[in-house]
Structures are given as C-alpha cells and as structure tokens.
Amino acid sequence: MLQPFELFNERYLERLITLKKFYLVSQSYKRGFNHFADAHKIDILVTDYESAGEAQMHLNAVKNDKYGALIDLQKPEHKKKVLDMLLGEKYQLYWSIVKSADDLQKRLQASYKDKMRRYIESNTDWRIGGDETITPSIETTYGELFINLKWRTKRLRIKFEDIERY
C-alpha cells in the first residue's frame, strides 16, 4: 500500500503557525500502518488550512471518524495536545503533503502502470493502444488519495484504493 505523506514533527507545527495556517484537521490514517513494526501506534493524518471554514468542511467529510477533530493552533490547549501526540508513544502523525511530487510520479508510473491499465480496461470505454501512454497524477481531498488519469481528451478521477485493488 502506497504511503506518500510526510511524517509530521514539531518543527512543522512551528512552521504552520508562522505561515498562519492555524487549523488542522485530524483523521484516521490506514496507509500509515507499518506491518513490520513490533509495536503499533495509532496512525493519524493531519491536513492544514488557513481558513476555519475550509477546515470545518473537511471535518464534516470525516465526521464519523473516531479520530476526526478540528485543531486550532491558536489555542494553547490544542497546540499542547498536538505536541503531546508528537512526543508520546501512542500516536504516529502524518502530514498530508508529499515530500517529492516527482518521486511520487515516478513511483506511480513504475509500480501502478499495469493496475491503471487494468482498471481502465474494466471500467471505461477507453481503448488505449500499446504505444499510447496514460498520464496519472495524484491529489488529496479531505485526506483521501485520488488519482487523475488523462488519455487524449478524456479524464478520469478515482480513489487511489480502487487502482490498488487491480
């Protein structure tokens, strides 16, 4: 399972405050699960926002998530809770940013090319020749990975987990 996001740490917290991105939305993150670890932490994904309204929309999208919360870094108790989570042994926090978009693009092309082709053959009317290429890009919406596929003038946006199943 692809895990493209950066581990969240204390210095990122300070950077977000400097950039006036005070709002974080937290949610469960199953892609962070390390199958080889001796002890398992609770994996949490955080997404930053400048606007409380945008953060609230994200929170509404994950309202049934046990770990869904709106964190306001301007509130000392919220900032302390995030720091406690970062420094403690119970949680592993991920930040919904990709360290290298180029690296991720290469990984998509190398590891998921055949799965994308099988998905397209099974779920679309696209008839792609062997010499033609599909152009994938990845995006995150409310903590969910989506892949955008382009071929000629056609475009398709699907959940990345649907591609992984193929």
XYZ file of C-alpha atoms in Angstrom, residues 58-159:
102
model
C -13.019 18.745 5.828
C -14.150 17.852 9.341
C -17.720 17.437 8.077
C -16.412 14.983 5.472
C -14.803 12.833 8.201
C -17.426 13.380 10.906
C -17.813 9.639 11.545
C -14.075 9.136 12.039
C -13.158 8.331 15.627
C -10.027 10.495 15.319
C -11.637 13.308 13.323
C -11.059 16.654 15.025
C -10.566 20.314 14.248
C -7.426 21.663 15.897
C -6.868 25.398 16.263
C -3.168 26.051 16.863
C -4.010 29.495 18.252
C -5.473 27.755 21.302
C -2.730 26.710 23.736
C -4.592 23.551 24.802
C -4.906 22.402 21.177
C -1.233 23.057 20.451
C -0.271 21.200 23.642
C -2.378 18.202 22.626
C -0.627 18.010 19.250
C 2.769 18.266 20.934
C 1.785 15.510 23.378
C 0.750 13.321 20.458
C 4.018 14.012 18.639
C 6.213 13.314 21.649
C 4.257 10.382 23.075
C 4.342 6.693 22.222
C 0.683 6.215 21.328
C 0.339 8.109 18.022
C 2.175 8.438 14.732
C 1.234 11.629 12.901
C 1.430 12.113 9.155
C 1.040 15.383 7.297
C -0.947 15.367 4.074
C 1.874 16.749 1.977
C 4.129 14.861 -0.400
C 7.853 15.322 0.031
C 8.669 14.959 -3.668
C 5.986 15.132 -6.337
C 8.494 13.945 -8.965
C 9.404 10.879 -6.923
C 5.736 10.075 -6.378
C 5.044 10.458 -10.100
C 7.868 8.010 -10.905
C 6.558 5.522 -8.332
C 3.081 5.738 -9.857
C 4.409 5.121 -13.357
C 6.659 2.251 -12.304
C 4.529 0.398 -9.778
C 0.950 1.091 -10.800
C 1.055 1.316 -14.592
C -0.386 -2.167 -15.130
C -3.035 -1.697 -12.432
C -4.151 1.587 -14.005
C -4.390 -0.078 -17.417
C -6.431 -2.991 -15.994
C -8.740 -0.557 -14.173
C -9.299 1.421 -17.363
C -9.974 -1.726 -19.417
C -12.535 -2.944 -16.878
C -14.291 0.318 -16.029
C -14.159 2.626 -19.050
C -14.714 2.571 -22.789
C -11.176 3.843 -23.419
C -9.267 1.717 -25.940
C -5.649 2.613 -25.399
C -3.074 1.355 -27.865
C 0.110 -0.306 -26.680
C 2.157 2.651 -27.889
C 0.000 5.237 -26.088
C 0.558 6.465 -22.569
C -1.727 7.289 -19.676
C -0.747 10.334 -17.650
C -1.508 9.883 -13.932
C -1.346 12.494 -11.228
C -2.255 12.159 -7.610
C -4.172 14.549 -5.364
C -5.527 14.576 -1.863
C -9.039 15.648 -0.982
C -10.020 15.580 2.682
C -7.234 13.129 3.445
C -8.273 10.697 0.700
C -5.885 9.907 -2.160
C -7.267 10.260 -5.663
C -5.627 9.559 -8.972
C -6.353 11.601 -12.065
C -5.852 9.775 -15.333
C -5.540 11.546 -18.675
C -5.644 9.994 -22.107
C -6.127 12.077 -25.219
C -9.033 14.392 -24.323
C -10.502 12.105 -21.660
C -10.046 12.490 -17.933
C -10.924 10.272 -15.007
C -10.706 10.911 -11.249
C -10.914 7.856 -8.991
C -9.989 6.831 -5.477
